[in-house]
Amino acid sequence: MKGYVQVYTGNGKGKTTASLGLIMRALGKNLKVYMAQFMKGQKYGELNILEKLGVLVERFGTDECIMSPKDVSEEDKIKAKEGYSKVKEILLSKKYDLVVLDEICVSTYFNLITEEEILHLIDIKPSETELVLTGRYAPKKVIERADLVTEMMEIKHYYSQGVMARDGIER
Ligand code: ATP
Ligand code: MG
């Protein structure tokens, strides 16, 4: 089966959770799944359950939340580069049917991963692998190269009421 490149971007809620929904569906048909979470070091709710389901999930970030470029540390940069190398290996191994790179798009916005690096990952993607890239501010060239792009549009978000990320709902 041919694999395509999907991008979930935009400011509304649902990018990471959409990718998790796709992972569930893929597992239901016995596809092999790999997930990398860029810019995330904390243990999100999905982590334990995906590990129980035998999915390899790797995190390439720190515990600190990056809200602006001044929050980016050396460690964040090192982890992002580590993630990029690992993902290259994962794609070249041809072992996975679905590869999800969570928050890789927003990593470009914070200069942790370059646009060219994402394009390179698309170039080396085995033809049968489905590649999903999530995160705000997807770079223009990545959008051009993708086969499917969904923009989550924020109509309302309780974030503006001061509601921070909640366990089991946002993290
Ligand atoms: P989900 O993981 O629930 O599917 P998402 O992947 O679409 O959401 P991200 O862009 O990854 O969302 O957002 C991560 C976090 O940013 C959210 O947990 C939320 O608390 C916070 N957030 C939401 N809206 C805003 C906003 N307008 N500005 C800054 N931070 C926000
Ligand atoms: Mg997300």
mmCIF file of C-alpha atoms and ligand atoms in Angstrom:
data_model
loop_
_atom_site.group_PDB
_atom_site.id
_atom_site.type_symbol
_atom_site.label_atom_id
_atom_site.label_comp_id
_atom_site.label_asym_id
_atom_site.label_seq_id
_atom_site.Cartn_x
_atom_site.Cartn_y
_atom_site.Cartn_z
ATOM 1 C CA MET A 1 0.000 0.000 0.000
ATOM 2 C CA LYS A 2 1.346 3.424 -0.931
ATOM 3 C CA GLY A 3 2.051 5.761 1.973
ATOM 4 C CA TYR A 4 1.405 9.506 1.876
ATOM 5 C CA VAL A 5 2.621 12.584 3.728
ATOM 6 C CA GLN A 6 0.061 14.190 6.037
ATOM 7 C CA VAL A 7 0.369 17.493 7.920
ATOM 8 C CA TYR A 8 -1.838 18.546 10.849
ATOM 9 C CA THR A 9 -1.221 22.199 11.586
ATOM 10 C CA GLY A 10 -3.035 25.388 12.673
ATOM 11 C CA ASN A 11 -3.813 27.068 15.969
ATOM 12 C CA GLY A 12 -6.871 25.080 17.020
ATOM 13 C CA LYS A 13 -6.829 22.062 19.320
ATOM 14 C CA GLY A 14 -6.608 18.601 17.827
ATOM 15 C CA LYS A 15 -3.325 18.180 15.963
ATOM 16 C CA THR A 16 -1.579 15.749 18.283
ATOM 17 C CA THR A 17 -4.813 13.994 19.216
ATOM 18 C CA ALA A 18 -5.682 13.511 15.529
ATOM 19 C CA SER A 19 -2.368 11.736 15.069
ATOM 20 C CA LEU A 20 -3.120 9.562 18.110
ATOM 21 C CA GLY A 21 -6.491 8.643 16.629
ATOM 22 C CA LEU A 22 -4.762 7.569 13.432
ATOM 23 C CA ILE A 23 -2.302 5.493 15.455
ATOM 24 C CA MET A 24 -5.233 3.676 17.102
ATOM 25 C CA ARG A 25 -6.758 2.915 13.723
ATOM 26 C CA ALA A 26 -3.437 1.720 12.318
ATOM 27 C CA LEU A 27 -2.866 -0.594 15.293
ATOM 28 C CA GLY A 28 -6.336 -2.033 14.759
ATOM 29 C CA LYS A 29 -5.165 -3.265 11.369
ATOM 30 C CA ASN A 30 -1.801 -4.450 12.716
ATOM 31 C CA LEU A 31 0.284 -1.717 11.115
ATOM 32 C CA LYS A 32 3.690 -1.065 12.671
ATOM 33 C CA VAL A 33 3.797 2.356 14.276
ATOM 34 C CA TYR A 34 6.570 4.687 15.443
ATOM 35 C CA MET A 35 5.997 8.023 17.137
ATOM 36 C CA ALA A 36 8.561 10.741 17.905
ATOM 37 C CA GLN A 37 7.528 13.697 20.039
ATOM 38 C CA PHE A 38 9.666 16.753 19.399
ATOM 39 C CA MET A 39 9.909 19.535 22.015
ATOM 40 C CA LYS A 40 8.193 17.282 24.566
ATOM 41 C CA GLY A 41 9.982 15.769 27.531
ATOM 42 C CA GLN A 42 7.054 15.251 29.859
ATOM 43 C CA LYS A 43 5.131 12.014 29.995
ATOM 44 C CA TYR A 44 1.900 12.728 28.188
ATOM 45 C CA GLY A 45 -1.108 10.475 28.754
ATOM 46 C CA GLU A 46 -0.600 8.675 25.455
ATOM 47 C CA LEU A 47 2.842 7.465 26.398
ATOM 48 C CA ASN A 48 1.956 4.677 28.837
ATOM 49 C CA ILE A 49 -0.909 3.336 26.836
ATOM 50 C CA LEU A 50 1.004 3.304 23.554
ATOM 51 C CA GLU A 51 3.886 1.483 25.205
ATOM 52 C CA LYS A 52 1.413 -1.123 26.500
ATOM 53 C CA LEU A 53 0.214 -1.519 22.924
ATOM 54 C CA GLY A 54 3.793 -2.132 21.802
ATOM 55 C CA VAL A 55 4.294 1.208 20.049
ATOM 56 C CA LEU A 56 7.748 2.742 20.220
ATOM 57 C CA VAL A 57 7.314 6.361 21.358
ATOM 58 C CA GLU A 58 10.420 8.497 21.777
ATOM 59 C CA ARG A 59 10.593 12.020 23.164
ATOM 60 C CA PHE A 60 13.146 14.555 22.011
ATOM 61 C CA GLY A 61 12.545 17.522 24.262
ATOM 62 C CA THR A 62 12.905 18.836 27.783
ATOM 63 C CA ASP A 63 10.320 19.362 30.523
ATOM 64 C CA GLU A 64 10.272 23.093 29.880
ATOM 65 C CA CYS A 65 7.451 24.506 27.808
ATOM 66 C CA ILE A 66 8.762 26.599 24.884
ATOM 67 C CA MET A 67 6.503 29.593 24.373
ATOM 68 C CA SER A 68 8.982 31.966 22.680
ATOM 69 C CA PRO A 69 12.450 31.699 21.063
ATOM 70 C CA LYS A 70 14.090 32.935 24.291
ATOM 71 C CA ASP A 71 12.892 29.740 26.063
ATOM 72 C CA VAL A 72 15.013 27.544 23.752
ATOM 73 C CA SER A 73 17.990 26.015 25.581
ATOM 74 C CA GLU A 74 21.118 24.257 24.312
ATOM 75 C CA GLU A 75 19.599 21.027 25.583
ATOM 76 C CA ASP A 76 16.479 21.590 23.465
ATOM 77 C CA LYS A 77 18.692 22.019 20.399
ATOM 78 C CA ILE A 78 20.719 18.882 21.154
ATOM 79 C CA LYS A 79 17.576 16.795 21.739
ATOM 80 C CA ALA A 80 15.960 18.016 18.530
ATOM 81 C CA LYS A 81 19.074 17.067 16.520
ATOM 82 C CA GLU A 82 19.130 13.672 18.247
ATOM 83 C CA GLY A 83 15.495 13.229 17.257
ATOM 84 C CA TYR A 84 16.215 14.141 13.665
ATOM 85 C CA SER A 85 19.027 11.546 13.420
ATOM 86 C CA LYS A 86 16.865 8.890 15.057
ATOM 87 C CA VAL A 87 13.924 9.558 12.760
ATOM 88 C CA LYS A 88 16.214 9.286 9.729
ATOM 89 C CA GLU A 89 17.308 5.843 10.960
ATOM 90 C CA ILE A 90 13.703 4.831 11.610
ATOM 91 C CA LEU A 91 12.621 5.806 8.097
ATOM 92 C CA LEU A 92 15.626 4.169 6.437
ATOM 93 C CA SER A 93 14.984 0.942 8.380
ATOM 94 C CA LYS A 94 11.689 0.573 6.454
ATOM 95 C CA LYS A 95 10.286 -1.219 9.501
ATOM 96 C CA TYR A 96 7.295 1.049 10.087
ATOM 97 C CA ASP A 97 4.044 1.517 8.226
ATOM 98 C CA LEU A 98 3.082 4.684 10.100
ATOM 99 C CA VAL A 99 5.603 7.237 11.369
ATOM 100 C CA VAL A 100 4.241 10.170 13.386
ATOM 101 C CA LEU A 101 6.518 13.150 14.051
ATOM 102 C CA ASP A 102 4.606 15.129 16.643
ATOM 103 C CA GLU A 103 5.410 18.867 16.889
ATOM 104 C CA ILE A 104 8.089 18.676 14.199
ATOM 105 C CA CYS A 105 6.455 21.610 12.372
ATOM 106 C CA VAL A 106 6.593 23.935 15.376
ATOM 107 C CA SER A 107 10.217 22.816 15.938
ATOM 108 C CA THR A 108 11.067 24.603 12.693
ATOM 109 C CA TYR A 109 9.401 27.772 13.946
ATOM 110 C CA PHE A 110 11.758 27.697 16.959
ATOM 111 C CA ASN A 111 14.826 26.908 14.787
ATOM 112 C CA LEU A 112 15.335 23.478 16.332
ATOM 113 C CA ILE A 113 14.877 21.630 13.039
ATOM 114 C CA THR A 114 15.297 23.223 9.617
ATOM 115 C CA GLU A 115 12.747 23.205 6.857
ATOM 116 C CA GLU A 116 15.322 21.428 4.650
ATOM 117 C CA GLU A 117 15.657 18.676 7.253
ATOM 118 C CA ILE A 118 11.913 18.008 7.168
ATOM 119 C CA LEU A 119 12.036 17.987 3.352
ATOM 120 C CA HIS A 120 14.896 15.488 3.548
ATOM 121 C CA LEU A 121 12.793 13.216 5.761
ATOM 122 C CA ILE A 122 10.029 13.383 3.151
ATOM 123 C CA ASP A 123 12.624 12.506 0.481
ATOM 124 C CA ILE A 124 13.870 9.399 2.277
ATOM 125 C CA LYS A 125 10.418 8.181 3.344
ATOM 126 C CA PRO A 126 9.923 4.637 2.041
ATOM 127 C CA SER A 127 7.113 4.678 -0.530
ATOM 128 C CA GLU A 128 4.952 2.414 1.646
ATOM 129 C CA THR A 129 5.329 4.441 4.851
ATOM 130 C CA GLU A 130 2.636 6.917 5.912
ATOM 131 C CA LEU A 131 4.359 9.979 7.390
ATOM 132 C CA VAL A 132 2.416 12.334 9.670
ATOM 133 C CA LEU A 133 3.875 15.716 10.665
ATOM 134 C CA THR A 134 2.115 17.759 13.337
ATOM 135 C CA GLY A 135 2.513 21.169 14.907
ATOM 136 C CA ARG A 136 1.667 24.823 14.508
ATOM 137 C CA TYR A 137 3.269 26.950 11.784
ATOM 138 C CA ALA A 138 4.001 24.201 9.250
ATOM 139 C CA PRO A 139 6.599 25.640 6.837
ATOM 140 C CA LYS A 140 5.318 26.595 3.379
ATOM 141 C CA LYS A 141 7.575 24.171 1.478
ATOM 142 C CA VAL A 142 6.495 21.293 3.719
ATOM 143 C CA ILE A 143 2.851 22.138 2.996
ATOM 144 C CA GLU A 144 3.661 22.158 -0.719
ATOM 145 C CA ARG A 145 5.299 18.732 -0.556
ATOM 146 C CA ALA A 146 2.613 17.079 1.596
ATOM 147 C CA ASP A 147 -0.238 15.076 0.062
ATOM 148 C CA LEU A 148 -2.731 15.987 2.781
ATOM 149 C CA VAL A 149 -2.799 19.101 4.947
ATOM 150 C CA THR A 150 -5.389 19.778 7.611
ATOM 151 C CA GLU A 151 -5.453 23.097 9.396
ATOM 152 C CA MET A 152 -7.097 23.018 12.818
ATOM 153 C CA MET A 153 -8.768 26.392 13.010
ATOM 154 C CA GLU A 154 -9.373 27.870 16.422
ATOM 155 C CA ILE A 155 -12.917 29.120 16.700
ATOM 156 C CA LYS A 156 -12.795 29.046 20.497
ATOM 157 C CA HIS A 157 -10.266 27.695 22.990
ATOM 158 C CA TYR A 158 -10.593 27.767 26.776
ATOM 159 C CA TYR A 159 -6.911 28.726 26.831
ATOM 160 C CA SER A 160 -8.162 32.311 26.403
ATOM 161 C CA GLN A 161 -10.171 31.858 29.640
ATOM 162 C CA GLY A 162 -6.910 31.025 31.365
ATOM 163 C CA VAL A 163 -7.416 27.237 31.347
ATOM 164 C CA MET A 164 -3.967 25.630 31.270
ATOM 165 C CA ALA A 165 -3.162 22.158 29.933
ATOM 166 C CA ARG A 166 -5.010 19.476 31.929
ATOM 167 C CA ASP A 167 -3.901 15.897 32.565
ATOM 168 C CA GLY A 168 -5.646 13.456 30.278
ATOM 169 C CA ILE A 169 -7.101 16.225 28.089
ATOM 170 C CA GLU A 170 -4.132 18.264 26.852
ATOM 171 C CA ARG A 171 -1.262 16.243 28.252
HETATM 172 P P1 ATP B 1 -3.932 18.320 21.359
HETATM 173 O O1 ATP B 1 -2.632 17.728 21.855
HETATM 174 O O2 ATP B 1 -4.896 18.505 22.455
HETATM 175 O O3 ATP B 1 -4.461 17.615 20.165
HETATM 176 P P2 ATP B 1 -2.694 20.304 19.702
HETATM 177 O O4 ATP B 1 -1.666 19.291 19.368
HETATM 178 O O5 ATP B 1 -3.575 20.752 18.575
HETATM 179 O O6 ATP B 1 -3.588 19.799 20.880
HETATM 180 P P3 ATP B 1 -0.579 22.175 20.418
HETATM 181 O O7 ATP B 1 -0.375 23.260 19.417
HETATM 182 O O8 ATP B 1 0.389 21.062 20.421
HETATM 183 O O9 ATP B 1 -2.058 21.602 20.347
HETATM 184 O O10 ATP B 1 -0.698 22.922 21.840
HETATM 185 C C1 ATP B 1 -0.136 22.464 23.004
HETATM 186 C C2 ATP B 1 -0.583 23.302 24.202
HETATM 187 O O11 ATP B 1 -0.611 24.700 23.948
HETATM 188 C C3 ATP B 1 -1.988 22.999 24.674
HETATM 189 O O12 ATP B 1 -1.917 22.024 25.650
HETATM 190 C C4 ATP B 1 -2.528 24.311 25.260
HETATM 191 O O13 ATP B 1 -2.531 24.295 26.666
HETATM 192 C C5 ATP B 1 -1.578 25.356 24.774
HETATM 193 N N1 ATP B 1 -2.316 26.365 23.980
HETATM 194 C C6 ATP B 1 -3.521 26.245 23.440
HETATM 195 N N2 ATP B 1 -3.922 27.355 22.807
HETATM 196 C C7 ATP B 1 -2.912 28.212 22.935
HETATM 197 C C8 ATP B 1 -2.708 29.532 22.466
HETATM 198 N N3 ATP B 1 -3.625 30.184 21.769
HETATM 199 N N4 ATP B 1 -1.526 30.104 22.754
HETATM 200 C C9 ATP B 1 -0.605 29.464 23.451
HETATM 201 N N5 ATP B 1 -0.734 28.203 23.914
HETATM 202 C C10 ATP B 1 -1.870 27.583 23.663
HETATM 203 MG MG MG B 2 0.315 19.129 19.612
#
